[in-house]
Coordinates of C-alpha atoms in Angstrom, one line a residue:
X1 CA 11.9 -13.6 -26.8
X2 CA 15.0 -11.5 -26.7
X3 CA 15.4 -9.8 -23.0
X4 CA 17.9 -7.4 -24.4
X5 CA 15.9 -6.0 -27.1
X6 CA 12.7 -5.6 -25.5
X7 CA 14.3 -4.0 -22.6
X8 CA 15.9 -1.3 -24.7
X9 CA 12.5 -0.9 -26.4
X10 CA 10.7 0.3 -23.5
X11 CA 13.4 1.5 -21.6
X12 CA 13.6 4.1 -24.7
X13 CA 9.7 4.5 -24.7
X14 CA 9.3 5.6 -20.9
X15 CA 12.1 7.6 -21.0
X16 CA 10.4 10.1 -23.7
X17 CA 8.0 10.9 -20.5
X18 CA 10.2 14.0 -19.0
X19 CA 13.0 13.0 -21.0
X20 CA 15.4 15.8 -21.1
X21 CA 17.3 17.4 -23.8
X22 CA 20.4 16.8 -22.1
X23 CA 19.7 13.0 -20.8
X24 CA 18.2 12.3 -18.3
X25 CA 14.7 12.5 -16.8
X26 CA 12.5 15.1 -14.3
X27 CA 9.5 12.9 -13.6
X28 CA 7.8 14.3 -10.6
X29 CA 4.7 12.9 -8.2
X30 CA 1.5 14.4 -10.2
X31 CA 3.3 16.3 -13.0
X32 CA 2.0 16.0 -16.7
X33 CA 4.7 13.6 -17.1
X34 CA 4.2 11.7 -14.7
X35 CA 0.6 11.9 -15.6
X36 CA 1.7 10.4 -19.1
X37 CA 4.0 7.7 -18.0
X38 CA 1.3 6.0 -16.4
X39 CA -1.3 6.0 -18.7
X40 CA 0.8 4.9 -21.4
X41 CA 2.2 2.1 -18.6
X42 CA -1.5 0.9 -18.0
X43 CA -1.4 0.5 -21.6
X44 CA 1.3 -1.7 -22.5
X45 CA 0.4 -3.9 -19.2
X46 CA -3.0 -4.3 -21.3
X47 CA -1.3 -4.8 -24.2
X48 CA 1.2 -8.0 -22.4
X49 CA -2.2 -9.5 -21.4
X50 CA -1.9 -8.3 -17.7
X51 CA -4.9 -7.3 -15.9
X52 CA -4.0 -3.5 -15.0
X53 CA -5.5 -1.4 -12.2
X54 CA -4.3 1.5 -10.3
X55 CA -5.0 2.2 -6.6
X56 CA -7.2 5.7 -5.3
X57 CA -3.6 7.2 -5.4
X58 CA -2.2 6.5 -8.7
X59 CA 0.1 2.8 -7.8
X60 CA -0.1 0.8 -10.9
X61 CA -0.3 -2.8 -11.1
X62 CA -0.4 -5.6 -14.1
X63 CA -1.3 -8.8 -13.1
X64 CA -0.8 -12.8 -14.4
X65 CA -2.7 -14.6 -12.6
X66 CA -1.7 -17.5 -11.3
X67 CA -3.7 -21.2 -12.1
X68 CA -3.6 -22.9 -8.8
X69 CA -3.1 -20.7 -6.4
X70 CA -4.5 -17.2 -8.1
X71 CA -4.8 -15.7 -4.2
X72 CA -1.2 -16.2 -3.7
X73 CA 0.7 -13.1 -4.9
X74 CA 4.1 -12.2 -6.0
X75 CA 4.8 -8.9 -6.4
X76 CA 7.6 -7.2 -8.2
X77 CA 8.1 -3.4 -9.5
X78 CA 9.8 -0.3 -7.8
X79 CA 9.0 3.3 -8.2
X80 CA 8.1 5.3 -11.5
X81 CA 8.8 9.4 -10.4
X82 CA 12.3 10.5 -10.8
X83 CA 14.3 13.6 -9.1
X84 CA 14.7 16.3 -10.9
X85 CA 17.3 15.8 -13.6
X86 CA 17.6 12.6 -12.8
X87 CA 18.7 9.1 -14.7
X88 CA 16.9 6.9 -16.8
X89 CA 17.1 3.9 -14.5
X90 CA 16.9 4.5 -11.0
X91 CA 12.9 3.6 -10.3
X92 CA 12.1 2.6 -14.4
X93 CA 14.4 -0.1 -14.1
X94 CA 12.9 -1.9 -11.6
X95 CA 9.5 -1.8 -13.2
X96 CA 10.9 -2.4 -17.2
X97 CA 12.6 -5.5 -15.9
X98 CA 9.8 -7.1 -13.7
X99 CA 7.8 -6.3 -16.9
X100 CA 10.4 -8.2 -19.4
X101 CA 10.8 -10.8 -16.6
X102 CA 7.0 -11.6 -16.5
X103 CA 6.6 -11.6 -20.5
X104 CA 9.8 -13.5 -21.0
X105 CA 8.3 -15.8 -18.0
X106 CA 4.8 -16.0 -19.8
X107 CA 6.6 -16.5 -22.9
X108 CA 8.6 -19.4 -22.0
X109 CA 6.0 -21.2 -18.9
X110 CA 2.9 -20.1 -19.5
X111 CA 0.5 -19.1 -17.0
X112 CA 2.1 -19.3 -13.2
X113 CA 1.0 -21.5 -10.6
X114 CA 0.9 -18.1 -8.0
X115 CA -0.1 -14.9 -9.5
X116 CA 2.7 -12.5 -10.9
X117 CA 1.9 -8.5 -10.4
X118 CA 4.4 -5.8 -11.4
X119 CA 3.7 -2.7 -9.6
X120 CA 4.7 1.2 -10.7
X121 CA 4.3 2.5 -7.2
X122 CA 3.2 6.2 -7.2
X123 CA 6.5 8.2 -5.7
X124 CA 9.6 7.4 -3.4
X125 CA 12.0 10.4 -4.1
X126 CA 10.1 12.9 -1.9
X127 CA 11.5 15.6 -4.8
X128 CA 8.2 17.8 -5.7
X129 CA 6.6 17.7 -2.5
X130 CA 8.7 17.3 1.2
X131 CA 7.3 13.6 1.5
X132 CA 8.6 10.8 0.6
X133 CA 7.6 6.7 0.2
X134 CA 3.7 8.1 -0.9
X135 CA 3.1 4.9 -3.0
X136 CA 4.8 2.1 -0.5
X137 CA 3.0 3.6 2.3
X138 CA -0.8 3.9 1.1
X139 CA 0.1 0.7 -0.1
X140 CA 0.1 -0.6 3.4
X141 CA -2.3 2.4 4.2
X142 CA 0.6 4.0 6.4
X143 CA -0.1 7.5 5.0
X144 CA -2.1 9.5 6.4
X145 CA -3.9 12.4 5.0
X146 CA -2.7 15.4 7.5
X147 CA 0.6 14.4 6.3
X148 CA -0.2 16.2 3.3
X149 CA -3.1 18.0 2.9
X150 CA -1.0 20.9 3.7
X151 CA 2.4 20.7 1.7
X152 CA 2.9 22.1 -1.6
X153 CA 5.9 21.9 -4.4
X154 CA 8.0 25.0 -5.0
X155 CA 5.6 26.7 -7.1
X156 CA 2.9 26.6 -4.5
X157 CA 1.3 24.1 -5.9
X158 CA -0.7 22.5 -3.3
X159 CA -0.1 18.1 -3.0
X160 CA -4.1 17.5 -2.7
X161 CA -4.5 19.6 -5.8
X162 CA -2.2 18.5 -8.1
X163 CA -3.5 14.8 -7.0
X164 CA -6.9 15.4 -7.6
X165 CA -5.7 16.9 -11.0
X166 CA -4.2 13.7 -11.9
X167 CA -7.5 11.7 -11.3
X168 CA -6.5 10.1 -8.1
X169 CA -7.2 10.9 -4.1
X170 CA -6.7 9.8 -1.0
X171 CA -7.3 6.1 -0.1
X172 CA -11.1 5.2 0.9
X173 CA -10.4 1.9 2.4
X174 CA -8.2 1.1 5.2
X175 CA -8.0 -2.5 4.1
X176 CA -4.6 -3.9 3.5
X177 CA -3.9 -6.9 1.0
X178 CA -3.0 -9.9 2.6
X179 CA -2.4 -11.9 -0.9
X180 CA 1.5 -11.0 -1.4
X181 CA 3.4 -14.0 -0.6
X182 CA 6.6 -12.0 -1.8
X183 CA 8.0 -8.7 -3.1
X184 CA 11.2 -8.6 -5.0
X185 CA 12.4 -5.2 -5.9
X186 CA 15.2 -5.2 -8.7
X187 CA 17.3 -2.0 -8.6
X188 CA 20.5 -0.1 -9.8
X189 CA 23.4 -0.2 -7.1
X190 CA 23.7 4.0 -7.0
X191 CA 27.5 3.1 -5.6
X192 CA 30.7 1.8 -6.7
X193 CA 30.7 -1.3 -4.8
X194 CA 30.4 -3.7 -7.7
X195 CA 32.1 -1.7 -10.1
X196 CA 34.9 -1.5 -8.1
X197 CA 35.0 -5.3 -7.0
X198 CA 33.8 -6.6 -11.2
X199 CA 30.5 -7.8 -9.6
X200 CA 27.8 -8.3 -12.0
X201 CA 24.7 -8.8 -9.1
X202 CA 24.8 -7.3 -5.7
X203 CA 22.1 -9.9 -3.7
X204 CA 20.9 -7.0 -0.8
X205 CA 20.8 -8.8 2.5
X206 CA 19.1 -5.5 3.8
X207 CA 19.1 -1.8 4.2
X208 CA 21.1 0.0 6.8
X209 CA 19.5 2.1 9.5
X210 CA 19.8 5.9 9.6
X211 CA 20.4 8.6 12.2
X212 CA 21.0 11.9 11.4
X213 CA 21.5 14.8 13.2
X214 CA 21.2 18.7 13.4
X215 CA 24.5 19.9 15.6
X216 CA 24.6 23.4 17.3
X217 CA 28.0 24.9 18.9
X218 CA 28.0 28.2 19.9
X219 CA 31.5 30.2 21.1
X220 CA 32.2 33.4 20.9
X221 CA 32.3 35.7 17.1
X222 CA 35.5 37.9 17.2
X223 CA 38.2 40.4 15.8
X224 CA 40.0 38.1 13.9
X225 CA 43.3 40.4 14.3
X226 CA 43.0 41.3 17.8
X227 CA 41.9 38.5 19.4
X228 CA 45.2 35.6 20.2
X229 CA 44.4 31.9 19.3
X230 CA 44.7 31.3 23.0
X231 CA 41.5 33.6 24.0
X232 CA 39.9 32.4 20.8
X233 CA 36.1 30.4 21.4
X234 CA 36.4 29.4 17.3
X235 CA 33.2 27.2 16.3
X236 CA 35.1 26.2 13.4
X237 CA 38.0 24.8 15.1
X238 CA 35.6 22.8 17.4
X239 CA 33.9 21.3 14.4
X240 CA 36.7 20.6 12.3
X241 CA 38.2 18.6 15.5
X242 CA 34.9 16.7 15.8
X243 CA 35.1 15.7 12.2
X244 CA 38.4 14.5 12.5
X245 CA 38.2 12.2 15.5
X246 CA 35.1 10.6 14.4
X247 CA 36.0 9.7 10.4
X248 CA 38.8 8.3 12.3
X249 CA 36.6 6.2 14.6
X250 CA 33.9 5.7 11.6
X251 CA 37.4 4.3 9.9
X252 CA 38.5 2.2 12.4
X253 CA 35.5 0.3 13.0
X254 CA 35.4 -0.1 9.2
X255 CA 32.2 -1.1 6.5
X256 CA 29.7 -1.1 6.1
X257 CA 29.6 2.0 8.6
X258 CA 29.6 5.5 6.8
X259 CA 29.5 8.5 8.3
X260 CA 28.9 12.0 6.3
X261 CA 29.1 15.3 7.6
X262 CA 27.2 16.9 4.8
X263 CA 25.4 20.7 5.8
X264 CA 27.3 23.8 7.8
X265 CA 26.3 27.3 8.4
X266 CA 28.2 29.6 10.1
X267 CA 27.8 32.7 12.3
X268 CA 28.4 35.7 11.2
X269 CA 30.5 33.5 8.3
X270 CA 32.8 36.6 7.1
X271 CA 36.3 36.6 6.3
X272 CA 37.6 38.9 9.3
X273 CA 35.3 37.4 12.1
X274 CA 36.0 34.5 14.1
X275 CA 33.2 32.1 13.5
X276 CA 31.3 32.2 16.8
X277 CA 28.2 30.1 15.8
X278 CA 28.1 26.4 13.7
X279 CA 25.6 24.3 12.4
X280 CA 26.3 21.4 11.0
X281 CA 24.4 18.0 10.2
X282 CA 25.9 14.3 10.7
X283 CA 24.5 11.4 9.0
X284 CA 25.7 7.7 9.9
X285 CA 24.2 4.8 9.0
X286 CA 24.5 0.8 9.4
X287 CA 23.0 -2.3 8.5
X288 CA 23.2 -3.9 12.4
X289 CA 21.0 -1.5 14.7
X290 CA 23.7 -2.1 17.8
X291 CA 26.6 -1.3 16.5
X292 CA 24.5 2.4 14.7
X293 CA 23.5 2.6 18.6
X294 CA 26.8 2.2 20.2
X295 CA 28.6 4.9 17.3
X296 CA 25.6 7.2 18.1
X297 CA 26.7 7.9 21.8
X298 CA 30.2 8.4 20.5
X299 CA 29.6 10.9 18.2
X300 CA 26.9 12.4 20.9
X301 CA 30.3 12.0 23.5
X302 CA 32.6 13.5 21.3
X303 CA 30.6 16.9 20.6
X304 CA 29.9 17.3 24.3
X305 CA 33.6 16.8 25.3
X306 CA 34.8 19.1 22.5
X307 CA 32.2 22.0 23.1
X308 CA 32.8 21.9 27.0
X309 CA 36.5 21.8 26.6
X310 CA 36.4 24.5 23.9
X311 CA 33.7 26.7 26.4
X312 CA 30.8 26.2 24.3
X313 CA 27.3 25.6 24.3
X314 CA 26.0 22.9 22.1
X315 CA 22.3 21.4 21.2
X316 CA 21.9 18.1 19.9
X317 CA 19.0 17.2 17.9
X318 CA 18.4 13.8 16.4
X319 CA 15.8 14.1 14.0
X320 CA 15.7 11.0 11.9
X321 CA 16.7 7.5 13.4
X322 CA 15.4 4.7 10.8
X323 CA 16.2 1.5 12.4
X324 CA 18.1 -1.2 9.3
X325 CA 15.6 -3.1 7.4
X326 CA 16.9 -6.8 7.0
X327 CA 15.5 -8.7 4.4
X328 CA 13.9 -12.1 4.0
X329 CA 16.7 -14.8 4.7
X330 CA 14.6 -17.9 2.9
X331 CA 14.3 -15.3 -0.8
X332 CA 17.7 -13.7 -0.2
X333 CA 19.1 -17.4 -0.9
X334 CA 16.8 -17.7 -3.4
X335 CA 18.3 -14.5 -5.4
X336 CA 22.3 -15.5 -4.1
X337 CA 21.4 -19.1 -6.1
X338 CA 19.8 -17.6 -9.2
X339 CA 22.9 -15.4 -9.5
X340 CA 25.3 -18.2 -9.1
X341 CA 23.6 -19.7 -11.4
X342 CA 23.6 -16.6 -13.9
X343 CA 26.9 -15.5 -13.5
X344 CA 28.8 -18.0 -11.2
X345 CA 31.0 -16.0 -8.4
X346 CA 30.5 -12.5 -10.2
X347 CA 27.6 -11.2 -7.5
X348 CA 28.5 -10.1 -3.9
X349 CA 26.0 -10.3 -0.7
X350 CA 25.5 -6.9 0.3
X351 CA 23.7 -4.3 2.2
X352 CA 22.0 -1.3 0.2
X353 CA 23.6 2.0 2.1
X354 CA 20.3 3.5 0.2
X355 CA 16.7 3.7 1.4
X356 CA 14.3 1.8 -1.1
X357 CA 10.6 1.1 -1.4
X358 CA 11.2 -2.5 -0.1
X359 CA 12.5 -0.9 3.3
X360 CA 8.4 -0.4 3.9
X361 CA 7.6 -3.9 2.2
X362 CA 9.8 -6.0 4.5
X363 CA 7.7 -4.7 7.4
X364 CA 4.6 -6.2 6.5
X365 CA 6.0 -9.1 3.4
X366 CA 8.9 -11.2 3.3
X367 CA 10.4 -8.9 1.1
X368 CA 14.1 -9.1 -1.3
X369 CA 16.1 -6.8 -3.2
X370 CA 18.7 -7.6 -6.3
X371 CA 21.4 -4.9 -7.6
X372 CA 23.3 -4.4 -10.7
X373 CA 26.5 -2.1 -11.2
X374 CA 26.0 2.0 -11.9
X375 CA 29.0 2.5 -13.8
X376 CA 30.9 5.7 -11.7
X377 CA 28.6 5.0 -8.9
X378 CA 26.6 7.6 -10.1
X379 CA 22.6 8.3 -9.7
X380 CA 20.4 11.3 -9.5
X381 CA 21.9 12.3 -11.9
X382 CA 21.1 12.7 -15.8
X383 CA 24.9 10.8 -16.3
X384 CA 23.1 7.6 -14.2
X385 CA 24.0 4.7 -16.4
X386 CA 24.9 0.8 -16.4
X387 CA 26.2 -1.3 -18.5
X388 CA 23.8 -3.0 -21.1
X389 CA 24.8 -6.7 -20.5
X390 CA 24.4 -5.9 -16.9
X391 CA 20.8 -4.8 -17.0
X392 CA 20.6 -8.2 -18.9
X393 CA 21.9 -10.1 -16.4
X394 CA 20.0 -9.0 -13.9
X395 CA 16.6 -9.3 -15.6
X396 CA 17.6 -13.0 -16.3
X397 CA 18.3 -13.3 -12.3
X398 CA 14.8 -11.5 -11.4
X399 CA 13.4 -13.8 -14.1
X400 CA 14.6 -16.7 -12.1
X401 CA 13.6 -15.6 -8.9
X402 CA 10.2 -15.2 -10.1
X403 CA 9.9 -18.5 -11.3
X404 CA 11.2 -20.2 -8.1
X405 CA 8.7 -18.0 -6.3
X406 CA 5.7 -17.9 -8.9
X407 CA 6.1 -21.4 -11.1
X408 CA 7.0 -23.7 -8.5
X409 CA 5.1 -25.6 -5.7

């Protein structure tokens, strides 16, 4: 069996559901395409000889099952929606590969000692409805019902209603499967990391922790020609001084830290007023929870001591605080030896600066994830692409995984 061409064969296929003119895919939770892509996905899992079944809310899985130890589980797959406009990869990847690993696997070994599943979970970009991580958390029944049975996409489209149109519903059981032994989750790297350092695998050692913040400082709005810089209570100045110190700090204490100052408003935001109102978000993440903590108070510190010196008021609302997600040590080394193997010292040990679908798996199942290069770093985006060979690569990795996981005692 030939992993290159097979890949390429369904990559091309599933990207014909909301493919775009332009490249590209808009593949969103419940949408006709959507709708499509997993009917025709049910299909070909029939069609490899995998015993396909979706969950009450529309996660797809095709299972081998295993010949000595059929309850034993190991899971593989990522997420099949897109967001709008985006690339071909990010999502279909993961579940195109697990499916060429698993045929290629079949192929060559036969029938697994441990079952092999892939799984097209349901949504994990949030992008038609304001809620994300629908299929990884029914799938550990996590989602609840008055999370949604209220929200609706931009067209008013009600969530319940376009579910219900798709011939799923909300979960009836509040069982959770205690089967999976493992979940491996192949993905594109959506960075330059390996790109930039001619890495061929990026093994994910786990997925950094996230606080973000909505910022309020406000002075005082003003002439701008009458009033003198010394008199002057300018928001803007306070912000652009906060900014400042703490890239500086978020330099100094170096990777894999980030810090992004990414939304502003201003008040009354006109050429000829001194800006007398800011809003503004912060985002910083990190893969070791302390060190997120300590750079918290800092930037909470900083925005105190610049609004009371500058004689304004500020709020300070932390709205999101996702603690890191580490992954499972004992299948990490399992992926870092199947890519030496693959492509010798070509493959870093890395965190994933990204949130994923495995961020909710490693909670409840030792849980692993594998990258391979986005050429430009880019994602979301109908330009998202990588490297042929590279895709290759990493399916043979996955494949090896899987059969350390799956084929041996």
């Amino acid at each position: 069996m030939d992993i290159q061409s097979t890949f390429e064969m369904l990559d091309k296929k599933f990207t014909g559901f909301g493919g775009l003119e332009q490249g590209g895919i808009t593949r969103l939770l419940y949408s006709q395409e959507w709708n499509d892509a997993v009917r025709e996905l049910e299909k070909t899992f029939k069609e490899e000889g995998l015993e396909a079944s979706f969950d009450d809310i529309g996660n797809l899985t095709g299972r081998l099952v295993g010949s000595k130890y059929p309850e034993e589980t190991i899971l593989t797959g990522s997420h099949i929606d897109t967001v709008v406009e985006g690339g071909h990869l990010d999502g279909q990847f993961g579940i195109l590969a697990a499916l060429v690993a698993v045929k290629y696997l079949k192929a060559k070994h036969g029938q697994p000692l441990r079952s092999l599943e892939v799984l097209s979970l349901a949504e994990e970009e949030g992008s038609r409805f304001p809620y994300t991580f629908w299929g990884s958390k029914n799938f550990f029944n996590l989602a609840k019902k008055s999370d949604v049975d209220t929200i609706a996409d931009a067209e008013g489209i009600k969530f319940e209603d376009a579910m219900r149109k798709s011939g799923f519903d909300y979960r009836k059981t509040t069982d959770v499967r205690n089967d999976i032994k493992a979940f491996v989750e192949i993905h594109i790297e959506q960075g330059k990391v390996l790109e930039t350092e001619n890495k061929t695998i990026g093994v994910v050692n786990g997925i950094v922790g996230q606080k973000r913040f909505t910022i309020n400082l406000k002075g005082e709005a003003n002439h701008a020609g009458t009033t003198p810089m010394s008199l002057r209570r300018d928001t803007v100045v306070a912000y652009s001084e906060i900014v400042s110190n703490l890239t500086k700090r978020a330099r100094e204490i170096g990777e894999p830290l980030v810090l992004t100052f990414g939304h502003i408003t201003l008040v009354p935001n006109t050429v000829n007023v001194v800006p007398g109102e800011i809003t503004f978000s912060v985002d910083c993440r990190h893969i070791d929870q302390q060190i997120l903590n300590d750079f918290a108070v800092e930037i909470e510190d900083k925005i105190k001591l610049v609004a009371e010196a500058n004689s304004m008021t500020y709020d300070i609302n932390l709205w999101m605080d996702e603690a890191p997600t580490l992954m499972d040590k004992k299948i990490v080394q399992i992926i870092e030896q199947a890519a030496k193997n693959n492509v010798g010292n070509q493959y870093k040990v890395m965190p994933s600066g990204a949130g994923h679908d495995s961020q909710i798996f490693a909670q409840y199942v030792p849980t692993a994830m594998l990258f391979v290069p986005s050429i430009g770093g880019i994602s979301h985006n109908i330009s998202e692409e990588t490297k042929i060979e590279d895709l290759v690569k990493g399916i043979e990795v996955l494949s090896d995984v899987l059969y350390e996981l799956a084929y041996k005692e």
